Short mmCIF file of C-alpha atoms in Angstrom, two decimals:
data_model
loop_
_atom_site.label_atom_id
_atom_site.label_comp_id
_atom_site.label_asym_id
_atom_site.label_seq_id
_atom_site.Cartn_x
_atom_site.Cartn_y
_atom_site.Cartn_z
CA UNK G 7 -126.50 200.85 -121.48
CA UNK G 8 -124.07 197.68 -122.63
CA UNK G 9 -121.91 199.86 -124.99
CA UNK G 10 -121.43 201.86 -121.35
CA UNK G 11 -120.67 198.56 -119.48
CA UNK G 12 -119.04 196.69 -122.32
CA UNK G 13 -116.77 200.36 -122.81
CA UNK G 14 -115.98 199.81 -118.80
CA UNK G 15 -114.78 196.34 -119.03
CA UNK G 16 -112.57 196.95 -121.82
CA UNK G 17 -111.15 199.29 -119.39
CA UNK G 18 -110.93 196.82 -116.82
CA UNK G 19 -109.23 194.24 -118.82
CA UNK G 20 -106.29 196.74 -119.91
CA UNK G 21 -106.02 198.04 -115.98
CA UNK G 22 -105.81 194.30 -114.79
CA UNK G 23 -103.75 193.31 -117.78
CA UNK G 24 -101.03 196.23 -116.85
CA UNK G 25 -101.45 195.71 -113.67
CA UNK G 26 -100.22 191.79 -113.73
CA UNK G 27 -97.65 192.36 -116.46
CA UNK G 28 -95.98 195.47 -114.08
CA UNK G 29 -96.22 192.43 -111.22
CA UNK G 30 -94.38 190.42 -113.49
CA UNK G 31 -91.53 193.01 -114.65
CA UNK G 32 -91.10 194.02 -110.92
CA UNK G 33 -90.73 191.11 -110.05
CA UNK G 34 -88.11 189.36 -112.67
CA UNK G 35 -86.61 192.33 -114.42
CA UNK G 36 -83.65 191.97 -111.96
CA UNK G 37 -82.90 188.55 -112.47
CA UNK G 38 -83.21 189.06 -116.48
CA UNK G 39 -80.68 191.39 -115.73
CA UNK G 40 -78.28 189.14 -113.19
CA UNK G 41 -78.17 186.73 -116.09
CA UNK G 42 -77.89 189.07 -118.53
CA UNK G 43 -81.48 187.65 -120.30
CA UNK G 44 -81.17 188.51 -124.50
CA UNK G 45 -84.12 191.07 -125.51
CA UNK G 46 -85.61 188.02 -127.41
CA UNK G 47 -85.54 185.87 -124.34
CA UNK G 48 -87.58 188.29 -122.43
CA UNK G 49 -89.79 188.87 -124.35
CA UNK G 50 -90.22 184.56 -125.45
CA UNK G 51 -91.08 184.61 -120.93
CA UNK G 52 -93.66 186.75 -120.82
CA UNK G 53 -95.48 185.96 -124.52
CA UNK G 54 -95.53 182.65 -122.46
CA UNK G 55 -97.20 184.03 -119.06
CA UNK G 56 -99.33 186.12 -121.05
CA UNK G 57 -102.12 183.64 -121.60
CA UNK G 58 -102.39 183.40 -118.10
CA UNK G 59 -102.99 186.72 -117.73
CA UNK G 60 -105.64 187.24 -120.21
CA UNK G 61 -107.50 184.60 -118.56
CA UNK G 62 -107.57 186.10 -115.50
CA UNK G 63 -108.57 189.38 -116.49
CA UNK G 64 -111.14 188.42 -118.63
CA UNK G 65 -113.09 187.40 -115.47
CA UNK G 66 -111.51 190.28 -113.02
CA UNK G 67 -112.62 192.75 -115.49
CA UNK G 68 -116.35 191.75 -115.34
CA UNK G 69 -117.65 193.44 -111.99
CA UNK G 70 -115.10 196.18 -112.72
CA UNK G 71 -117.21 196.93 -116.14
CA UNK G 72 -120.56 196.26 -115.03
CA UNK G 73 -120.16 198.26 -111.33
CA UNK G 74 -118.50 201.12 -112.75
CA UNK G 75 -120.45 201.63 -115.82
CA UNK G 76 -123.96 201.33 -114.41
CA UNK G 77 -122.62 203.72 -111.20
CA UNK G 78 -122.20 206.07 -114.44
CA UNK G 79 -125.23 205.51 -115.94
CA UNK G 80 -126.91 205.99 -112.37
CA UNK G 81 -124.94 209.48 -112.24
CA UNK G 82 -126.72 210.89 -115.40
CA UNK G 83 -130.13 209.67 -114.19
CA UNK G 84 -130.44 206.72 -117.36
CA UNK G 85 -131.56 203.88 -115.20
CA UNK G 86 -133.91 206.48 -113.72
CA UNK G 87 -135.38 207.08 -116.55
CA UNK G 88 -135.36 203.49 -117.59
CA UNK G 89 -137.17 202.41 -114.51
CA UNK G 90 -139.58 205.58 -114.98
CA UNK G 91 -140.40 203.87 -118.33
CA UNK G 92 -141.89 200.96 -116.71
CA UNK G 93 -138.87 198.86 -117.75
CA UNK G 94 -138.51 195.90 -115.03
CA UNK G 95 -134.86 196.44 -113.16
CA UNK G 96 -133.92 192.57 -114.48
CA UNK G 97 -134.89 193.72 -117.67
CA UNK G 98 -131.67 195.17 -117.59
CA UNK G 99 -129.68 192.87 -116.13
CA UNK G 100 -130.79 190.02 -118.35
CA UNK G 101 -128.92 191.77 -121.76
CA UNK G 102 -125.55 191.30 -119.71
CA UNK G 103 -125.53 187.89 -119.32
CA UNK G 104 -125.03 186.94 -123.11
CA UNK G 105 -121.80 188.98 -123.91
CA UNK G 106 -120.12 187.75 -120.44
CA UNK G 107 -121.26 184.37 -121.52
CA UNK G 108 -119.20 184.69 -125.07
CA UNK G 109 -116.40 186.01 -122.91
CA UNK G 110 -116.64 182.59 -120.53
CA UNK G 111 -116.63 180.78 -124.25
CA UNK G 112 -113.06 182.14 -124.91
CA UNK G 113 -111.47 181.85 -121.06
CA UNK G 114 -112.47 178.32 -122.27
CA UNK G 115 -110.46 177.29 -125.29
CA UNK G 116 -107.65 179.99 -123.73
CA UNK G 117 -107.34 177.92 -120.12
CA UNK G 118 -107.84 174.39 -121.91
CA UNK G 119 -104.83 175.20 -124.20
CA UNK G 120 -102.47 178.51 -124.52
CA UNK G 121 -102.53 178.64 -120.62
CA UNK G 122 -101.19 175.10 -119.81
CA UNK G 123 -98.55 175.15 -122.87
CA UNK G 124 -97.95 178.96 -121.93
CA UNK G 125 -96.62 178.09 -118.22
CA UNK G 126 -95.01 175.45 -119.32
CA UNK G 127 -92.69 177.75 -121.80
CA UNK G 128 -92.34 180.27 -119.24
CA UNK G 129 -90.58 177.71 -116.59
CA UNK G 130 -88.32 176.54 -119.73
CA UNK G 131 -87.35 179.56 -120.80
CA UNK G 132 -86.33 180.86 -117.48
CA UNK G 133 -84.28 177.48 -116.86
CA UNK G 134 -82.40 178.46 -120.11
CA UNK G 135 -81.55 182.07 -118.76
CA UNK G 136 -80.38 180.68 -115.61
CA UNK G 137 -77.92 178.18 -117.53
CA UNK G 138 -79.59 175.11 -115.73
CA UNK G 139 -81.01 171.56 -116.92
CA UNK G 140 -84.84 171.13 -116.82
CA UNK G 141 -85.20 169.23 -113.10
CA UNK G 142 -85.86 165.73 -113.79
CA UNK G 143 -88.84 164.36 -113.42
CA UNK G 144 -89.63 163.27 -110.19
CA UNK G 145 -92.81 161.20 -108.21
CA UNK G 146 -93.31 161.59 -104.26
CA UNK G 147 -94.23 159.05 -101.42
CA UNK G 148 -94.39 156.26 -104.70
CA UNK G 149 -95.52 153.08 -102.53
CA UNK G 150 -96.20 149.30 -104.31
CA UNK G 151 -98.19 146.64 -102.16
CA UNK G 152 -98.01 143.13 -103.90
CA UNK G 153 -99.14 140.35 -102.07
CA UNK G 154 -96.73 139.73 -98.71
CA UNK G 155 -94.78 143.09 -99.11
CA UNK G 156 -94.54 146.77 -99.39
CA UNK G 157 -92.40 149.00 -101.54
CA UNK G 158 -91.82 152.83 -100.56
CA UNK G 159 -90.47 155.47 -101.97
CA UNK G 160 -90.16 159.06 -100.03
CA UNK G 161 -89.27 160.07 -104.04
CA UNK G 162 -88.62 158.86 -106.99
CA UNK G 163 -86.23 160.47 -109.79
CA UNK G 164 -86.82 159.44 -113.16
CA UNK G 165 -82.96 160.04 -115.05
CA UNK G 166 -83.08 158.10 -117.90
CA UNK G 167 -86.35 157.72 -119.70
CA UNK G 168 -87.75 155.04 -118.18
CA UNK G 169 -84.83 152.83 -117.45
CA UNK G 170 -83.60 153.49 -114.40
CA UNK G 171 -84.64 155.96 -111.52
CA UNK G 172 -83.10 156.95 -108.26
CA UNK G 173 -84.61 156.70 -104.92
CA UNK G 174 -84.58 158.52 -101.43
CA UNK G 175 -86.64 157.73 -98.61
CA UNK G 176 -86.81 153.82 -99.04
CA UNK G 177 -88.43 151.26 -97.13
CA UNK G 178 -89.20 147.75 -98.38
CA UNK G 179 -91.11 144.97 -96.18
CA UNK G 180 -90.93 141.28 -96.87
CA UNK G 181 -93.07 139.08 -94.31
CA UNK G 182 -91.04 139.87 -90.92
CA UNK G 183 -88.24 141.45 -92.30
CA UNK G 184 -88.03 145.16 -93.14
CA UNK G 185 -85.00 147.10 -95.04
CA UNK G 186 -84.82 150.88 -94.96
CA UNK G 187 -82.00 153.16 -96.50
CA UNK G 188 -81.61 156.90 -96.85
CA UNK G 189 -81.08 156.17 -100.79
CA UNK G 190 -81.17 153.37 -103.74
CA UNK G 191 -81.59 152.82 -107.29
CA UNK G 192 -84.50 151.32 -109.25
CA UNK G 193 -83.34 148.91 -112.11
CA UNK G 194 -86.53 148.64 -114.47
CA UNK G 195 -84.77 146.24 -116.90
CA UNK G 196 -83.61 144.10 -114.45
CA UNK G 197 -86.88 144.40 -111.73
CA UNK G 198 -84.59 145.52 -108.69
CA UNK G 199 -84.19 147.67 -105.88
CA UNK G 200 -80.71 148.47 -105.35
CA UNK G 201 -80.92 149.95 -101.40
CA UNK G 202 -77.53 151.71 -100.46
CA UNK G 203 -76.23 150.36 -96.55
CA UNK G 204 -79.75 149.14 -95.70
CA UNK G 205 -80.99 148.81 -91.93
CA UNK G 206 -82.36 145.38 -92.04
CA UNK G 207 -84.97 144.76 -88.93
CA UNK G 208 -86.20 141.55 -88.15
CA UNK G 209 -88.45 140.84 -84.64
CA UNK G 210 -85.90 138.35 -83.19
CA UNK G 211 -82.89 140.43 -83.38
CA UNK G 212 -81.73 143.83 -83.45
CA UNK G 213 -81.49 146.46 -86.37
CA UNK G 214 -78.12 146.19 -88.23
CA UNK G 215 -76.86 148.00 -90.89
CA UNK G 216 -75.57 145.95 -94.00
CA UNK G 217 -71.61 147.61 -95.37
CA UNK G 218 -73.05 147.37 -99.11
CA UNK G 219 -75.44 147.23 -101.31
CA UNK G 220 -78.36 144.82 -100.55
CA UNK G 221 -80.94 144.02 -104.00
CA UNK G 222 -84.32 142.74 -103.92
CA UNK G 223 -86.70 141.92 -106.46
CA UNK G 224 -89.12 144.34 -107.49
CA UNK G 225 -91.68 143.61 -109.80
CA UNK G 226 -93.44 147.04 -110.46
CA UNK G 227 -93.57 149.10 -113.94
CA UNK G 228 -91.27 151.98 -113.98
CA UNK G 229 -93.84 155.00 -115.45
CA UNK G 230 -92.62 158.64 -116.05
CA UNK G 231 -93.96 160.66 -113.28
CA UNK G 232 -97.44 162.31 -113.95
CA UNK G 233 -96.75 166.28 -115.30
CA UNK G 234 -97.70 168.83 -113.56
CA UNK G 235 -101.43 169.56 -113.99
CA UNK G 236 -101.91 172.76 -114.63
CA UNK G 237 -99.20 172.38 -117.84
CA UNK G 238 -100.84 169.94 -120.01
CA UNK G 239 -104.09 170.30 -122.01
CA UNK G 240 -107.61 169.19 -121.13
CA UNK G 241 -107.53 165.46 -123.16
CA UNK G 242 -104.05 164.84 -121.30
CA UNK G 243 -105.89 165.63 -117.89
CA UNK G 244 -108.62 162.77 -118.99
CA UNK G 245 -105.78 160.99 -119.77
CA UNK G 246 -103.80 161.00 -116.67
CA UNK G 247 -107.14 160.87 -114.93
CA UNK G 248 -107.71 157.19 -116.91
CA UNK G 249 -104.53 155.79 -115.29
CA UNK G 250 -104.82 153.02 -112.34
CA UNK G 251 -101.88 154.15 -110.50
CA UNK G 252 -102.38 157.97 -109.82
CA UNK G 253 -102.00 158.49 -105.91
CA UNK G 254 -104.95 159.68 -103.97
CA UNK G 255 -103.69 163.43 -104.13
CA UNK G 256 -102.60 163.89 -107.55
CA UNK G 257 -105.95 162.71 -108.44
CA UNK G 258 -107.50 164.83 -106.36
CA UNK G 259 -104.96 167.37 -107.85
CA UNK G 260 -105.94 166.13 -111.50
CA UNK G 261 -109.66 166.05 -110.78
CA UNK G 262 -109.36 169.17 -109.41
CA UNK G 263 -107.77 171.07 -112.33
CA UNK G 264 -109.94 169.64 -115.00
CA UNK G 265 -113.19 170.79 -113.41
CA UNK G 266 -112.05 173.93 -112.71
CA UNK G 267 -111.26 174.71 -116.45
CA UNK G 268 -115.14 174.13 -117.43
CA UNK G 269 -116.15 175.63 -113.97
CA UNK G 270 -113.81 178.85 -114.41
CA UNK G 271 -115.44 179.96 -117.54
CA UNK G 272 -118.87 179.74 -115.77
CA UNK G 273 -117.44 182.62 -113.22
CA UNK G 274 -118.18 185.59 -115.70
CA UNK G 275 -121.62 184.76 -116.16
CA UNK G 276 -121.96 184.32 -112.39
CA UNK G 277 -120.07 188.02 -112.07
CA UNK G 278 -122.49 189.68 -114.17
CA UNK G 279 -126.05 188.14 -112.81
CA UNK G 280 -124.66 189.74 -109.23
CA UNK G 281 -122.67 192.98 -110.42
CA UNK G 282 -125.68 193.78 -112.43
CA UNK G 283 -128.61 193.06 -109.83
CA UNK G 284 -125.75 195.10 -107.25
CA UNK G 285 -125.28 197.65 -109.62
CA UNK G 286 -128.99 198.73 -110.41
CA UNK G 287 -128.90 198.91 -106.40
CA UNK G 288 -125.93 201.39 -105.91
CA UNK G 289 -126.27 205.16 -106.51
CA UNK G 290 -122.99 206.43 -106.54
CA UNK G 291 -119.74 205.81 -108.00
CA UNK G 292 -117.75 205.11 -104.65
CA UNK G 293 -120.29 202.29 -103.84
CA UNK G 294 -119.75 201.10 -106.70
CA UNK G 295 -115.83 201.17 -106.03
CA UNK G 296 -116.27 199.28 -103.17
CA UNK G 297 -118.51 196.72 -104.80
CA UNK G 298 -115.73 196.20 -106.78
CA UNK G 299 -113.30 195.14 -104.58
CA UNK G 300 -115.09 193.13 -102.13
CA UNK G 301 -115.80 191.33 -105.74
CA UNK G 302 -112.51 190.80 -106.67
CA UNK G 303 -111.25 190.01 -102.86
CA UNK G 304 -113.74 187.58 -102.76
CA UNK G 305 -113.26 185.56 -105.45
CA UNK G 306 -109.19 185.57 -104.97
CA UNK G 307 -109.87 184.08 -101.20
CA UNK G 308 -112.14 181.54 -102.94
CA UNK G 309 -109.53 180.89 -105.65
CA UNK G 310 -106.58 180.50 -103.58
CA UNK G 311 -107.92 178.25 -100.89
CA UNK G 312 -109.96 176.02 -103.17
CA UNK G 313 -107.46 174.42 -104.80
CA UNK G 314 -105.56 173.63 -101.72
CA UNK G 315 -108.50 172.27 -99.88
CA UNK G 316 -109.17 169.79 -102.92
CA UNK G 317 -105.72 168.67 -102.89
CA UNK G 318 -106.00 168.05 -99.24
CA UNK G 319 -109.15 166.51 -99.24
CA UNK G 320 -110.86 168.69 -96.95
CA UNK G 321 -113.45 169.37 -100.27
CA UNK G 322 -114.14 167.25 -102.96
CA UNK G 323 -112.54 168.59 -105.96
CA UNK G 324 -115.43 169.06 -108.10
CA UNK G 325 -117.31 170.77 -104.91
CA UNK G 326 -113.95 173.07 -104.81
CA UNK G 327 -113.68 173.90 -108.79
CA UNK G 328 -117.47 175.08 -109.02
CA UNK G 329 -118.40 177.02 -105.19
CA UNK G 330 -116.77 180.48 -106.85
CA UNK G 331 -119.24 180.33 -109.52
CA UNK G 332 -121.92 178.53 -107.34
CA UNK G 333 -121.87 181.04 -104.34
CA UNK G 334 -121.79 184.23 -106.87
CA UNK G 335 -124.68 182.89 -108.80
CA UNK G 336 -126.70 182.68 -105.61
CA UNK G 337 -125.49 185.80 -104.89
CA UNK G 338 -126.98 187.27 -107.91
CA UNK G 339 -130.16 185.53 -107.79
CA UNK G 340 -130.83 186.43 -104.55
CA UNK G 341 -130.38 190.19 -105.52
CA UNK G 342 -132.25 189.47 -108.63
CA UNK G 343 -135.23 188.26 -106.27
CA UNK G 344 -135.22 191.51 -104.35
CA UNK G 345 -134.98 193.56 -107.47
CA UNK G 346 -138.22 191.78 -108.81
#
């Protein structure tokens, strides 16, 4: 019975592997073309992406084995004659969880390391075949509250490695008086704001507009923005995490990513507790079909609104990473319970 199911998810994982890289062709083989991509820099793009891929098929490809090979296995009367044995149905289920759980082992070490360093090449090398400069990095809605005032930023471009940065969006308040401007410059060395034709408001007069440039003291430490989260390793999420000056939804963003790379791996232990206690319960191939999808649609609803209602703080972000693997877990238990 595994070499059936463990034949069926091999099958899986090629189908969901060809399936994402024709996705991917489809989808950039014109603009490869546009900018007349070398063979070498194709091929640099999607060795990159492909990471990503496995990882997500690894886990895809687990209801897709189990579902479809017991519905086979169901066909030619062998859980029948299992059952007829006086085998116990979760005797059979039980032999599934350990292979799925050496397959959760590597989505692991592949989403803590290839997959973060992976995306990270792909954006690159597509910013080389479009001819353009890596954007710079860049920090939104950056606000500093010493004692008496308040320093905002709508964002903040870091140009020149920690030096110097240029701002949009800019508000400062000292005691009554408050300066806005649509842009300004941040002088680290010196400890300035630089704001461009400031409004200046003050309660016993109207709002003017200063003709230059109007500096005030800022007192702040210029840090390169934090990197995008799901491009840097495990022990640079910690990292990051560590920091004092994260704002409240990059850390949710952070906190977020790093749970969901030990709470990922979980999900193809979860998939095979339910697929197998569903499976034993299906007797035909086309229920089994279906049983796949509603797997697979299910968990991509979960994992696309998950990670937006952490950032948002609707969910905690630990909550968010685990309820995929949580809720399918329960699912399979509670089939597990009836199969008893």
């Amino acid at each position: 019975m595994l070499r059936e199911v463990l034949q069926m998810y091999l099958a899986g994982l090629a189908l969901f592997l060809i399936l994402q890289m024709t996705d991917a062709l489809s989808s950039t083989v014109g603009k490869a073309l546009t900018y007349k991509a070398t063979f070498a820099e194709a091929g640099m793009a999607f060795l990159a992406i492909f990471p990503t891929f496995v990882n997500r098929s690894l886990v895809l490809a687990v209801p897709f084995g189990i579902l479809l090979g017991l519905s086979r296995l169901q066909r030619d009367s062998e859980v029948k004659a299992l059952l007829a044995a006086g085998v116990r149905p979760l005797s059979v289920v039980w032999p599934l969880l350990l292979p799925f759980a050496l397959v959760g082992g590597l989505a692991f070490v592949n989403a803590g390391s290839l997959v973060p360093a992976g995306l990270d090449r792909w954006d690159r090398t597509w910013y080389g075949i479009f001819g353009m400069a890596t954007p710079i990095p860049s920090q939104d809605r950056y606000t500093y509250a010493p004692p008496g005032a308040l320093y905002y930023a709508g964002r903040v471009l870091n140009d020149s490695g920690g030096q110097s940065a240029q701002l949009s969006g800019v508000m400062v308040q000292r005691g009554d008086e408050t300066l806005t401007a649509q842009t300004g410059r941040w002088d680290a060395a010196a400890q300035t704001w630089v704001l461009d034709s400031p409004w200046v408001t003050r309660p016993d007069r109207a709002p003017a507009q200063q003709s230059g440039a109007v500096t005030v003291p800022q007192r702040d430490r210029l840090e390169p923005p934090p990197p995008d989260p799901k491009k840097v390793s495990n022990a640079q999420l910690r990292a990051e995490l560590a920091r004092g000056d994260l704002g409240r939804e990059a850390r949710r963003d952070y906190t977020y990513q790093l749970a969901a790379r030990y709470a990922d791996p979980f999900t193809p232990v979860a998939f095979a507790l339910a697929a197998g206690a569903l499976g034993l319960l299906f007797r035909s191939r086309a229920a089994a079909t279906a049983g796949v999808i509603v797997f697979i649609a299910g968990f991509y609803v979960l994992w696309e609104t998950m990670p937006t209602l952490a950032r948002s703080g609707a969910i905690a972000p630990e909550v968010a990473a685990w309820l995929p693997s949580v809720l399918f877990t329960l699912i399979g238990l509670g089939l597990a319970w009836r199969l008893r």
